Amino acid sequence: MRPEIVLFGDSLTEQSFSAGGWGAALADTYSRKADVLVRGYDGYNTRWALILLPHVFSSKRAPAVVTVFFGANDATILGGRLGRLHVPVEEYKDNLKTIVNHLKECYPTSLVVLITPPPVDEEGPKEYARSLADEEALEFPERRNEVTGLYATKCLELANEMGLHAIDLWSKLQETEGWQNKFLSDGVHLTPEGNAIVHQELQKVLNETPVSAAKLPLDFPHHSKIDGKCPEKAFQYLSLLSSHYLI
Amino acid sequence: MRPEIVLFGDSLTEQSFSAGGWGAALADTYSRKADVLVRGYDGYNTRWALILLPHVFSSKRAPAVVTVFFGANDATILGGRLGRLHVPVEEYKDNLKTIVNHLKECYPTSLVVLITPPPVDEEGPKEYARSLADEEALEFPERRNEVTGLYATKCLELANEMGLHAIDLWSKLQETEGWQNKFLSDGVHLTPEGNAIVHQELQKVLNETPVSAAKLPLDFPHHSKIDGKCPEKAFQYLSLLSSHYLI
């Protein structure tokens, strides 16, 4: 049975198969080794993710890896236009913990990787608001980078307390000068370059585990191992495997 | 249960999740609606695909859609360096038929879409061979466009005989001037623009069927339908669904 990698999160996960997306890149890395399944929900916070949880993870089969990538919506500013998405930072941490505990209970063997929300470029949405002369949006920004940073810290704290792998995307992206336009398309979502960083950081984490793409075998022989005149030979092990499992 | 779309083919399928790939684009189109699973095997012809068939399609669950995209390797020239991949054109058609019959037998409800091999730009590999002063490769080309066209014709013939949906990629790509460099990266594989055509043509086919992305429902409510103060309300239908299925 081919391992499964499930990507659970908000729009940053939902959009991960768009051009240059980190989910698609991961599927390419794991081609012929694991299936990558997107479970991304645009606009969702961890409070709503909790309601989805038993439905999204209803399969009896344990995924090899689950990425949990929430926080960008939880961190919206209460007074702003996206305030209905807001979840207080302590509740965000509790919700993440409930998500992880649920996964651990259902799938003790799964590797859970937490990803912090990326930083926010406050100028991006502001410019857009200015272009529309949208005074309300200018006065009440939807997100603040500093606030999102508090959520990122809580995510990392939880990973530390529970001994989980985590990617500090909030800090990682800000290490590069010009991160605001290089990695973010509208101040919030990721450019292909930003997506590439998520893919790269996730690869670093996975490469240290038994589900490293390099360690997983190809599902079937590479074409160079197949004898054109007697192709069946290269596939004989499959019938041996089948009979083994039948016993 | 979320529908599954299985992409079965050679390297043109295996590489379909690389940057700009048609598989990733399809997964993006079907985000929150269907899972797209890649079963692409670089260098494989239909003869080898037959050996894989019962192993690749061993699940009891019928995929909603299966794309079958072989022929580029079957059509390699017997005397050329990739001659061991060659499968005679009549056998190619028979093998495709066996693949389709197997799928129809296991999964009577699945929609099978045949895709012809793309055209070949013979100049691409030749230029490379010239740069290496590789006389043998110059004298014995690996693929010829006219020959690949015969395989494309057989694929379409079969689709017609069996009443299957088919995409004539060989003809479609050649409709555009400069297709050689616009759609092919090395004379054989697809550029992002070439990938976009596969995605577009597949969408056209699927849009006429019940598994059109536009017709399939979202798996869970759109965030705009969720009341921030009483989020559970938007998800009540899930418990109703569960109890219905339990009865």
Short mmCIF file of C-alpha atoms in Angstrom, two decimals:
data_model
loop_
_atom_site.label_atom_id
_atom_site.label_comp_id
_atom_site.label_asym_id
_atom_site.label_seq_id
_atom_site.Cartn_x
_atom_site.Cartn_y
_atom_site.Cartn_z
CA MET A 1 0.00 0.00 0.00
CA ARG A 2 1.38 3.36 -1.04
CA PRO A 3 1.96 5.80 1.85
CA GLU A 4 -0.25 8.89 1.99
CA ILE A 5 0.76 12.43 2.88
CA VAL A 6 -2.21 14.57 3.93
CA LEU A 7 -1.94 18.37 3.82
CA PHE A 8 -4.43 19.87 6.32
CA GLY A 9 -4.77 23.62 6.54
CA ASP A 10 -6.34 26.82 5.22
CA SER A 11 -6.00 28.56 1.83
CA LEU A 12 -2.20 28.27 2.01
CA THR A 13 -2.79 24.54 1.73
CA GLU A 14 -5.83 24.72 -0.59
CA GLN A 15 -3.77 26.71 -3.10
CA SER A 16 -0.76 24.44 -2.79
CA PHE A 17 -1.46 22.76 -6.14
CA SER A 18 -1.70 26.00 -8.11
CA ALA A 19 1.24 26.85 -10.44
CA GLY A 20 4.47 26.59 -8.45
CA GLY A 21 2.63 25.33 -5.36
CA TRP A 22 4.36 23.48 -2.51
CA GLY A 23 1.82 20.63 -2.50
CA ALA A 24 2.33 19.90 -6.19
CA ALA A 25 6.11 20.06 -5.71
CA LEU A 26 5.79 17.57 -2.86
CA ALA A 27 3.67 15.25 -5.03
CA ASP A 28 6.39 15.49 -7.68
CA THR A 29 9.12 14.69 -5.15
CA TYR A 30 7.13 11.66 -3.95
CA SER A 31 6.10 10.53 -7.44
CA ARG A 32 5.83 6.69 -7.50
CA LYS A 33 6.44 6.66 -3.73
CA ALA A 34 3.54 8.32 -1.91
CA ASP A 35 0.22 9.99 -2.66
CA VAL A 36 -0.21 13.60 -1.58
CA LEU A 37 -3.80 14.52 -0.65
CA VAL A 38 -4.89 18.16 -0.24
CA ARG A 39 -7.26 18.98 2.58
CA GLY A 40 -7.00 22.78 2.49
CA TYR A 41 -9.90 25.05 3.40
CA ASP A 42 -9.75 28.68 2.33
CA GLY A 43 -10.70 31.04 5.15
CA TYR A 44 -10.83 28.36 7.85
CA ASN A 45 -9.40 28.86 11.33
CA THR A 46 -8.54 26.16 13.87
CA ARG A 47 -11.97 26.46 15.52
CA TRP A 48 -13.66 25.43 12.29
CA ALA A 49 -10.93 22.90 11.55
CA LEU A 50 -11.93 21.10 14.77
CA ILE A 51 -15.42 20.59 13.39
CA LEU A 52 -13.98 19.14 10.16
CA LEU A 53 -11.43 16.97 11.89
CA PRO A 54 -13.36 13.67 12.32
CA HIS A 55 -14.73 14.00 8.78
CA VAL A 56 -11.43 14.80 7.11
CA PHE A 57 -9.62 12.03 8.99
CA SER A 58 -12.28 9.33 8.86
CA SER A 59 -10.18 6.74 7.04
CA LYS A 60 -8.93 3.80 9.09
CA ARG A 61 -5.64 3.96 7.22
CA ALA A 62 -2.94 6.02 8.92
CA PRO A 63 -1.36 8.65 6.69
CA ALA A 64 2.44 8.49 6.72
CA VAL A 65 2.59 12.26 7.21
CA VAL A 66 0.07 14.96 8.12
CA THR A 67 1.00 18.62 7.79
CA VAL A 68 -1.07 20.99 9.97
CA PHE A 69 -0.82 24.53 8.62
CA PHE A 70 -3.26 26.94 10.30
CA GLY A 71 -3.05 30.32 11.96
CA ALA A 72 -3.21 32.90 9.17
CA ASN A 73 -6.98 33.26 9.71
CA ASP A 74 -6.96 32.77 13.48
CA ALA A 75 -4.62 35.78 13.61
CA THR A 76 -6.98 38.17 11.80
CA ILE A 77 -7.65 41.35 13.80
CA LEU A 78 -10.90 41.23 15.78
CA GLY A 79 -12.01 44.74 14.78
CA GLY A 80 -11.10 44.29 11.11
CA ARG A 81 -13.25 43.16 8.22
CA LEU A 82 -12.12 39.53 8.57
CA GLY A 83 -12.72 39.64 12.32
CA ARG A 84 -15.21 36.76 12.19
CA LEU A 85 -12.27 34.47 11.37
CA HIS A 86 -10.39 35.54 14.50
CA VAL A 87 -9.53 33.00 17.21
CA PRO A 88 -7.73 34.15 20.39
CA VAL A 89 -4.12 33.02 20.46
CA GLU A 90 -4.47 30.74 23.50
CA GLU A 91 -7.49 29.05 21.96
CA TYR A 92 -5.48 28.68 18.71
CA LYS A 93 -2.83 26.76 20.63
CA ASP A 94 -5.46 24.63 22.39
CA ASN A 95 -7.18 23.89 19.09
CA LEU A 96 -3.90 22.89 17.45
CA LYS A 97 -3.27 20.59 20.41
CA THR A 98 -6.70 19.01 20.03
CA ILE A 99 -6.01 18.47 16.31
CA VAL A 100 -2.67 16.82 17.06
CA ASN A 101 -4.11 14.68 19.87
CA HIS A 102 -6.90 13.51 17.60
CA LEU A 103 -4.38 12.55 14.92
CA LYS A 104 -2.12 10.80 17.44
CA GLU A 105 -5.07 8.87 18.83
CA CYS A 106 -6.40 7.77 15.43
CA TYR A 107 -3.01 7.28 13.80
CA PRO A 108 -0.26 6.65 16.37
CA THR A 109 2.26 5.95 13.59
CA SER A 110 1.68 9.15 11.58
CA LEU A 111 4.31 11.85 11.48
CA VAL A 112 2.70 15.20 12.28
CA VAL A 113 4.43 18.35 11.05
CA LEU A 114 3.20 21.75 12.27
CA ILE A 115 3.74 24.78 10.03
CA THR A 116 3.43 28.29 11.43
CA PRO A 117 1.54 30.94 9.45
CA PRO A 118 3.80 32.94 7.13
CA PRO A 119 4.53 36.58 7.91
CA VAL A 120 2.14 39.27 6.74
CA ASP A 121 3.10 42.19 4.53
CA GLU A 122 0.76 44.87 5.85
CA GLU A 123 1.57 47.16 2.93
CA GLY A 124 0.09 44.72 0.37
CA PRO A 125 -3.56 44.97 1.45
CA LYS A 126 -3.06 48.66 2.34
CA GLU A 127 -1.98 49.50 -1.20
CA TYR A 128 -5.03 47.73 -2.51
CA ALA A 129 -7.27 49.59 -0.06
CA ARG A 130 -5.67 52.89 -1.08
CA SER A 131 -6.32 52.14 -4.74
CA LEU A 132 -10.01 51.70 -3.87
CA ALA A 133 -9.99 54.69 -1.46
CA ASP A 134 -11.30 52.18 1.07
CA GLU A 135 -10.96 54.18 4.32
CA GLU A 136 -12.40 51.45 6.53
CA ALA A 137 -9.87 48.87 5.35
CA LEU A 138 -7.07 51.41 5.81
CA GLU A 139 -8.15 52.16 9.36
CA PHE A 140 -8.79 48.55 10.41
CA PRO A 141 -6.21 46.27 8.80
CA GLU A 142 -7.20 42.62 8.48
CA ARG A 143 -3.89 41.25 9.70
CA ARG A 144 -0.76 42.54 11.46
CA ASN A 145 2.60 40.87 11.10
CA GLU A 146 3.42 41.24 14.78
CA VAL A 147 0.13 39.60 15.78
CA THR A 148 0.60 36.72 13.34
CA GLY A 149 4.06 36.32 14.91
CA LEU A 150 2.41 35.62 18.29
CA TYR A 151 0.45 32.78 16.71
CA ALA A 152 3.61 31.43 15.09
CA THR A 153 5.29 31.44 18.54
CA LYS A 154 2.40 29.50 20.07
CA CYS A 155 2.56 26.96 17.27
CA LEU A 156 6.28 26.41 17.89
CA GLU A 157 5.72 26.25 21.67
CA LEU A 158 3.20 23.47 21.16
CA ALA A 159 5.54 21.59 18.82
CA ASN A 160 8.22 21.83 21.47
CA GLU A 161 5.94 20.67 24.29
CA MET A 162 4.61 17.73 22.27
CA GLY A 163 7.91 16.78 20.63
CA LEU A 164 6.63 17.45 17.11
CA HIS A 165 8.42 18.54 13.97
CA ALA A 166 7.66 22.14 13.09
CA ILE A 167 8.49 24.67 10.41
CA ASP A 168 8.88 28.25 11.55
CA LEU A 169 7.72 29.77 8.29
CA TRP A 170 7.04 33.14 9.90
CA SER A 171 10.74 33.57 10.76
CA LYS A 172 12.18 31.68 7.79
CA LEU A 173 10.58 33.91 5.16
CA GLN A 174 11.62 37.09 6.97
CA GLU A 175 15.29 36.05 6.84
CA THR A 176 15.41 37.16 3.18
CA GLU A 177 15.53 40.82 2.28
CA GLY A 178 12.51 41.87 0.25
CA TRP A 179 10.48 38.91 1.59
CA GLN A 180 7.33 41.04 1.37
CA ASN A 181 7.17 40.93 -2.43
CA LYS A 182 9.47 37.99 -3.07
CA PHE A 183 7.49 35.47 -1.04
CA LEU A 184 4.01 37.00 -0.72
CA SER A 185 1.65 37.77 -3.60
CA ASP A 186 -0.96 39.92 -1.82
CA GLY A 187 0.62 40.36 1.57
CA VAL A 188 -0.79 37.05 2.80
CA HIS A 189 -0.62 34.27 0.19
CA LEU A 190 2.56 32.73 -1.20
CA THR A 191 4.29 33.43 -4.52
CA PRO A 192 5.93 30.47 -6.32
CA GLU A 193 9.17 31.48 -4.52
CA GLY A 194 7.36 31.44 -1.18
CA ASN A 195 5.86 28.07 -2.05
CA ALA A 196 9.34 26.80 -2.89
CA ILE A 197 10.51 27.67 0.63
CA VAL A 198 7.65 25.68 2.18
CA HIS A 199 8.55 22.73 -0.05
CA GLN A 200 12.24 23.05 0.79
CA GLU A 201 11.67 23.30 4.56
CA LEU A 202 9.25 20.38 4.52
CA GLN A 203 11.78 18.34 2.59
CA LYS A 204 14.41 19.13 5.23
CA VAL A 205 12.08 17.83 7.94
CA LEU A 206 11.02 14.72 6.03
CA ASN A 207 14.56 13.89 4.93
CA GLU A 208 15.44 13.24 8.57
CA THR A 209 12.64 10.69 8.95
CA PRO A 210 11.89 7.19 7.62
CA VAL A 211 9.49 8.75 5.09
CA SER A 212 12.24 10.65 3.30
CA ALA A 213 11.55 10.48 -0.45
CA ALA A 214 15.10 9.23 -0.99
CA LYS A 215 14.53 6.30 1.39
CA LEU A 216 11.17 5.19 0.07
CA PRO A 217 11.37 2.63 -2.74
CA LEU A 218 9.91 3.15 -6.20
CA ASP A 219 6.57 1.36 -6.52
CA PHE A 220 7.66 -0.60 -9.59
CA PRO A 221 10.98 -1.18 -11.36
CA HIS A 222 12.71 1.72 -13.12
CA HIS A 223 12.46 1.24 -16.88
CA SER A 224 16.22 0.71 -17.15
CA LYS A 225 15.85 -2.48 -15.08
CA ILE A 226 13.37 -4.00 -17.52
CA ASP A 227 14.64 -6.37 -20.18
CA GLY A 228 12.82 -5.54 -23.41
CA LYS A 229 12.84 -9.21 -24.43
CA CYS A 230 11.68 -10.62 -21.11
CA PRO A 231 9.93 -7.82 -19.22
CA GLU A 232 8.09 -10.19 -16.84
CA LYS A 233 11.37 -11.01 -15.12
CA ALA A 234 11.68 -7.55 -13.56
CA PHE A 235 8.17 -7.88 -12.10
CA GLN A 236 8.46 -11.40 -10.68
CA TYR A 237 8.94 -10.05 -7.16
CA LEU A 238 5.37 -8.71 -7.30
CA SER A 239 3.83 -12.17 -7.38
CA LEU A 240 6.15 -13.24 -4.57
CA LEU A 241 5.01 -10.21 -2.55
CA SER A 242 1.37 -11.02 -3.24
CA SER A 243 1.70 -14.63 -2.14
CA HIS A 244 3.58 -13.50 0.97
CA TYR A 245 0.73 -11.22 1.97
CA LEU A 246 -1.82 -13.91 1.22
CA ILE A 247 -0.11 -16.19 3.76
CA MET B 1 -16.25 9.48 -0.03
CA ARG B 2 -14.28 11.86 -2.23
CA PRO B 3 -14.05 10.80 -5.91
CA GLU B 4 -10.63 9.78 -7.23
CA ILE B 5 -9.08 10.62 -10.57
CA VAL B 6 -6.24 8.26 -11.50
CA LEU B 7 -3.68 9.31 -14.12
CA PHE B 8 -2.15 6.19 -15.69
CA GLY B 9 0.62 6.57 -18.22
CA ASP B 10 4.31 7.02 -18.96
CA SER B 11 6.69 9.91 -18.17
CA LEU B 12 4.19 12.41 -19.59
CA THR B 13 2.01 11.40 -16.66
CA GLU B 14 4.83 10.86 -14.13
CA GLN B 15 6.03 14.43 -14.74
CA SER B 16 2.53 15.89 -14.59
CA PHE B 17 3.09 17.32 -11.10
CA SER B 18 6.30 19.14 -11.97
CA ALA B 19 6.11 22.96 -12.28
CA GLY B 20 3.24 23.85 -14.61
CA GLY B 21 2.20 20.19 -14.93
CA TRP B 22 -1.26 19.12 -16.11
CA GLY B 23 -1.79 16.72 -13.21
CA ALA B 24 -1.15 19.43 -10.62
CA ALA B 25 -3.43 21.80 -12.54
CA LEU B 26 -6.13 19.13 -12.50
CA ALA B 27 -5.67 18.62 -8.74
CA ASP B 28 -6.04 22.38 -8.32
CA THR B 29 -9.21 22.44 -10.44
CA TYR B 30 -10.65 19.60 -8.33
CA SER B 31 -9.47 20.99 -4.99
CA ARG B 32 -12.00 20.08 -2.27
CA LYS B 33 -13.85 17.94 -4.81
CA ALA B 34 -11.71 14.99 -5.92
CA ASP B 35 -8.28 13.50 -5.26
CA VAL B 36 -5.91 13.20 -8.21
CA LEU B 37 -3.54 10.23 -7.99
CA VAL B 38 -0.49 9.94 -10.28
CA ARG B 39 0.38 6.53 -11.65
CA GLY B 40 2.94 7.56 -14.25
CA TYR B 41 5.88 5.36 -15.24
CA ASP B 42 8.79 6.95 -17.07
CA GLY B 43 9.90 4.85 -20.04
CA TYR B 44 7.00 2.38 -19.85
CA ASN B 45 5.16 1.15 -22.90
CA THR B 46 1.72 -0.53 -22.99
CA ARG B 47 3.29 -4.01 -22.87
CA TRP B 48 4.84 -3.23 -19.48
CA ALA B 49 1.75 -1.32 -18.39
CA LEU B 50 -0.20 -4.57 -18.78
CA ILE B 51 2.03 -6.21 -16.18
CA LEU B 52 1.43 -3.32 -13.77
CA LEU B 53 -2.28 -3.14 -14.40
CA PRO B 54 -3.63 -5.47 -11.66
CA HIS B 55 -1.20 -3.96 -9.15
CA VAL B 56 -1.92 -0.33 -9.96
CA PHE B 57 -5.67 -0.91 -9.97
CA SER B 58 -5.97 -3.24 -7.00
CA SER B 59 -8.31 -1.06 -4.94
CA LYS B 60 -11.93 -2.18 -4.72
CA ARG B 61 -13.02 1.43 -4.97
CA ALA B 62 -13.82 2.60 -8.50
CA PRO B 63 -12.01 5.78 -9.54
CA ALA B 64 -14.38 8.40 -10.94
CA VAL B 65 -11.99 8.94 -13.85
CA VAL B 66 -8.96 7.11 -15.26
CA THR B 67 -6.79 8.75 -17.90
CA VAL B 68 -4.78 6.30 -20.03
CA PHE B 69 -1.89 8.13 -21.70
CA PHE B 70 0.58 5.76 -23.41
CA GLY B 71 2.20 5.50 -26.81
CA ALA B 72 5.21 7.81 -26.76
CA ASN B 73 7.46 4.86 -25.85
CA ASP B 74 5.60 2.21 -27.83
CA ALA B 75 6.31 4.40 -30.90
CA THR B 76 10.11 4.45 -30.47
CA ILE B 77 11.95 3.28 -33.59
CA LEU B 78 12.98 -0.36 -33.46
CA GLY B 79 16.52 0.25 -34.77
CA GLY B 80 17.12 3.28 -32.53
CA ARG B 81 18.72 3.50 -29.14
CA LEU B 82 15.37 3.28 -27.33
CA GLY B 83 14.31 0.36 -29.52
CA ARG B 84 13.80 -1.90 -26.49
CA LEU B 85 10.77 0.24 -25.60
CA HIS B 86 9.18 -0.33 -29.03
CA VAL B 87 5.83 -2.09 -29.30
CA PRO B 88 4.31 -2.72 -32.76
CA VAL B 89 1.37 -0.45 -33.49
CA GLU B 90 -1.24 -3.25 -33.69
CA GLU B 91 -0.07 -4.67 -30.38
CA TYR B 92 -0.20 -1.13 -28.92
CA LYS B 93 -3.88 -0.95 -29.86
CA ASP B 94 -4.54 -4.45 -28.47
CA ASN B 95 -2.75 -3.57 -25.23
CA LEU B 96 -4.73 -0.37 -24.84
CA LYS B 97 -7.89 -2.40 -25.38
CA THR B 98 -6.85 -4.88 -22.70
CA ILE B 99 -6.17 -2.00 -20.31
CA VAL B 100 -9.59 -0.48 -20.98
CA ASN B 101 -11.36 -3.84 -20.70
CA HIS B 102 -9.64 -4.52 -17.38
CA LEU B 103 -10.73 -1.11 -16.07
CA LYS B 104 -14.30 -1.58 -17.35
CA GLU B 105 -14.48 -5.02 -15.74
CA CYS B 106 -13.13 -3.87 -12.35
CA TYR B 107 -14.82 -0.47 -12.34
CA PRO B 108 -17.90 -0.42 -14.60
CA THR B 109 -18.77 3.10 -13.40
CA SER B 110 -15.39 4.70 -14.09
CA LEU B 111 -14.99 7.19 -16.91
CA VAL B 112 -11.98 6.19 -19.05
CA VAL B 113 -10.27 8.91 -21.10
CA LEU B 114 -7.66 7.92 -23.67
CA ILE B 115 -4.94 10.45 -24.54
CA THR B 116 -2.85 10.01 -27.68
CA PRO B 117 0.91 10.56 -27.50
CA PRO B 118 1.93 14.14 -28.30
CA PRO B 119 3.75 14.87 -31.56
CA VAL B 120 7.53 14.54 -31.70
CA ASP B 121 9.90 17.33 -32.70
CA GLU B 122 12.63 15.33 -34.40
CA GLU B 123 14.93 18.35 -34.47
CA GLY B 124 15.11 18.55 -30.65
CA PRO B 125 16.99 15.29 -30.05
CA LYS B 126 18.95 15.82 -33.29
CA GLU B 127 20.31 19.16 -32.11
CA TYR B 128 21.39 17.52 -28.89
CA ALA B 129 23.02 14.67 -30.79
CA ARG B 130 24.82 17.19 -33.02
CA SER B 131 26.13 19.06 -29.99
CA LEU B 132 27.63 15.77 -28.77
CA ALA B 133 28.79 14.77 -32.29
CA ASP B 134 26.79 11.61 -31.64
CA GLU B 135 26.70 10.07 -35.11
CA GLU B 136 24.76 6.99 -34.07
CA ALA B 137 21.93 9.03 -32.59
CA LEU B 138 21.88 11.21 -35.71
CA GLU B 139 21.64 8.20 -37.99
CA PHE B 140 19.07 6.27 -35.93
CA PRO B 141 16.55 8.70 -34.39
CA GLU B 142 14.69 7.45 -31.35
CA ARG B 143 11.29 8.69 -32.46
CA ARG B 144 9.66 9.96 -35.67
CA ASN B 145 6.64 12.23 -35.67
CA GLU B 146 4.97 10.39 -38.52
CA VAL B 147 5.36 7.07 -36.72
CA THR B 148 4.01 8.46 -33.44
CA GLY B 149 1.08 9.76 -35.50
CA LEU B 150 0.21 6.16 -36.48
CA TYR B 151 -0.01 5.26 -32.79
CA ALA B 152 -2.18 8.31 -32.14
CA THR B 153 -4.52 7.16 -34.94
CA LYS B 154 -4.81 3.67 -33.44
CA CYS B 155 -5.59 5.16 -30.04
CA LEU B 156 -8.40 7.25 -31.54
CA GLU B 157 -9.66 4.26 -33.54
CA LEU B 158 -9.96 2.25 -30.35
CA ALA B 159 -11.74 5.09 -28.55
CA ASN B 160 -14.20 5.25 -31.42
CA GLU B 161 -14.78 1.49 -31.47
CA MET B 162 -15.28 1.32 -27.70
CA GLY B 163 -17.23 4.56 -27.34
CA LEU B 164 -14.61 6.16 -25.12
CA HIS B 165 -13.66 9.79 -24.63
CA ALA B 166 -10.31 10.58 -26.22
CA ILE B 167 -7.96 13.52 -26.59
CA ASP B 168 -6.11 13.77 -29.89
CA LEU B 169 -3.06 15.48 -28.42
CA TRP B 170 -0.93 14.60 -31.44
CA SER B 171 -3.14 16.72 -33.73
CA LYS B 172 -4.14 19.35 -31.19
CA LEU B 173 -0.58 20.46 -30.43
CA GLN B 174 0.33 20.63 -34.12
CA GLU B 175 -2.49 23.10 -34.80
CA THR B 176 -0.34 25.88 -33.33
CA GLU B 177 2.54 27.35 -35.29
CA GLY B 178 5.85 26.81 -33.55
CA TRP B 179 4.42 23.85 -31.58
CA GLN B 180 7.84 22.22 -31.64
CA ASN B 181 9.37 24.64 -29.14
CA LYS B 182 6.22 26.10 -27.66
CA PHE B 183 4.79 22.81 -26.43
CA LEU B 184 7.79 20.45 -26.27
CA SER B 185 10.85 20.89 -24.09
CA ASP B 186 13.19 18.30 -25.61
CA GLY B 187 11.24 17.21 -28.63
CA VAL B 188 9.25 14.68 -26.60
CA HIS B 189 8.21 16.01 -23.16
CA LEU B 190 5.81 18.87 -22.52
CA THR B 191 6.61 22.46 -21.61
CA PRO B 192 4.27 24.23 -19.15
CA GLU B 193 2.37 25.53 -22.21
CA GLY B 194 2.08 21.98 -23.56
CA ASN B 195 0.92 20.80 -20.14
CA ALA B 196 -1.69 23.56 -20.14
CA ILE B 197 -3.15 22.19 -23.37
CA VAL B 198 -3.50 18.70 -21.86
CA HIS B 199 -5.23 20.23 -18.82
CA GLN B 200 -7.50 22.34 -21.02
CA GLU B 201 -8.46 19.43 -23.30
CA LEU B 202 -9.10 17.15 -20.35
CA GLN B 203 -11.27 19.81 -18.76
CA LYS B 204 -13.28 20.07 -21.97
CA VAL B 205 -13.92 16.31 -21.86
CA LEU B 206 -14.73 16.20 -18.13
CA ASN B 207 -16.97 19.28 -18.30
CA GLU B 208 -19.38 17.30 -20.48
CA THR B 209 -19.69 14.54 -17.88
CA PRO B 210 -21.19 14.19 -14.38
CA VAL B 211 -17.69 14.54 -12.90
CA SER B 212 -17.24 18.08 -14.18
CA ALA B 213 -15.48 20.09 -11.46
CA ALA B 214 -18.24 22.70 -11.69
CA LYS B 215 -20.90 20.09 -10.96
CA LEU B 216 -19.18 18.36 -8.04
CA PRO B 217 -20.00 19.88 -4.65
CA LEU B 218 -17.41 21.32 -2.27
CA ASP B 219 -16.57 18.80 0.46
CA PHE B 220 -17.38 21.24 3.27
CA PRO B 221 -19.04 24.69 3.43
CA HIS B 222 -17.32 27.67 1.88
CA HIS B 223 -16.02 29.95 4.63
CA SER B 224 -18.49 32.68 3.68
CA LYS B 225 -21.34 30.35 4.70
CA ILE B 226 -19.99 29.94 8.22
CA ASP B 227 -21.37 32.15 10.96
CA GLY B 228 -18.42 33.22 13.13
CA LYS B 229 -20.62 33.17 16.26
CA CYS B 230 -22.23 29.81 15.60
CA PRO B 231 -19.99 27.88 13.22
CA GLU B 232 -21.51 24.50 14.08
CA LYS B 233 -24.70 25.45 12.28
CA ALA B 234 -23.05 25.33 8.85
CA PHE B 235 -21.81 21.81 9.56
CA GLN B 236 -25.04 20.32 10.97
CA TYR B 237 -25.75 18.56 7.68
CA LEU B 238 -22.66 16.41 8.29
CA SER B 239 -24.17 14.67 11.32
CA LEU B 240 -27.41 14.21 9.38
CA LEU B 241 -25.42 12.64 6.55
CA SER B 242 -23.57 10.36 8.97
CA SER B 243 -26.75 9.15 10.65
CA HIS B 244 -28.35 8.59 7.26
CA TYR B 245 -25.48 6.36 6.22
CA LEU B 246 -25.56 4.54 9.58
CA ILE B 247 -29.21 3.63 9.00
#
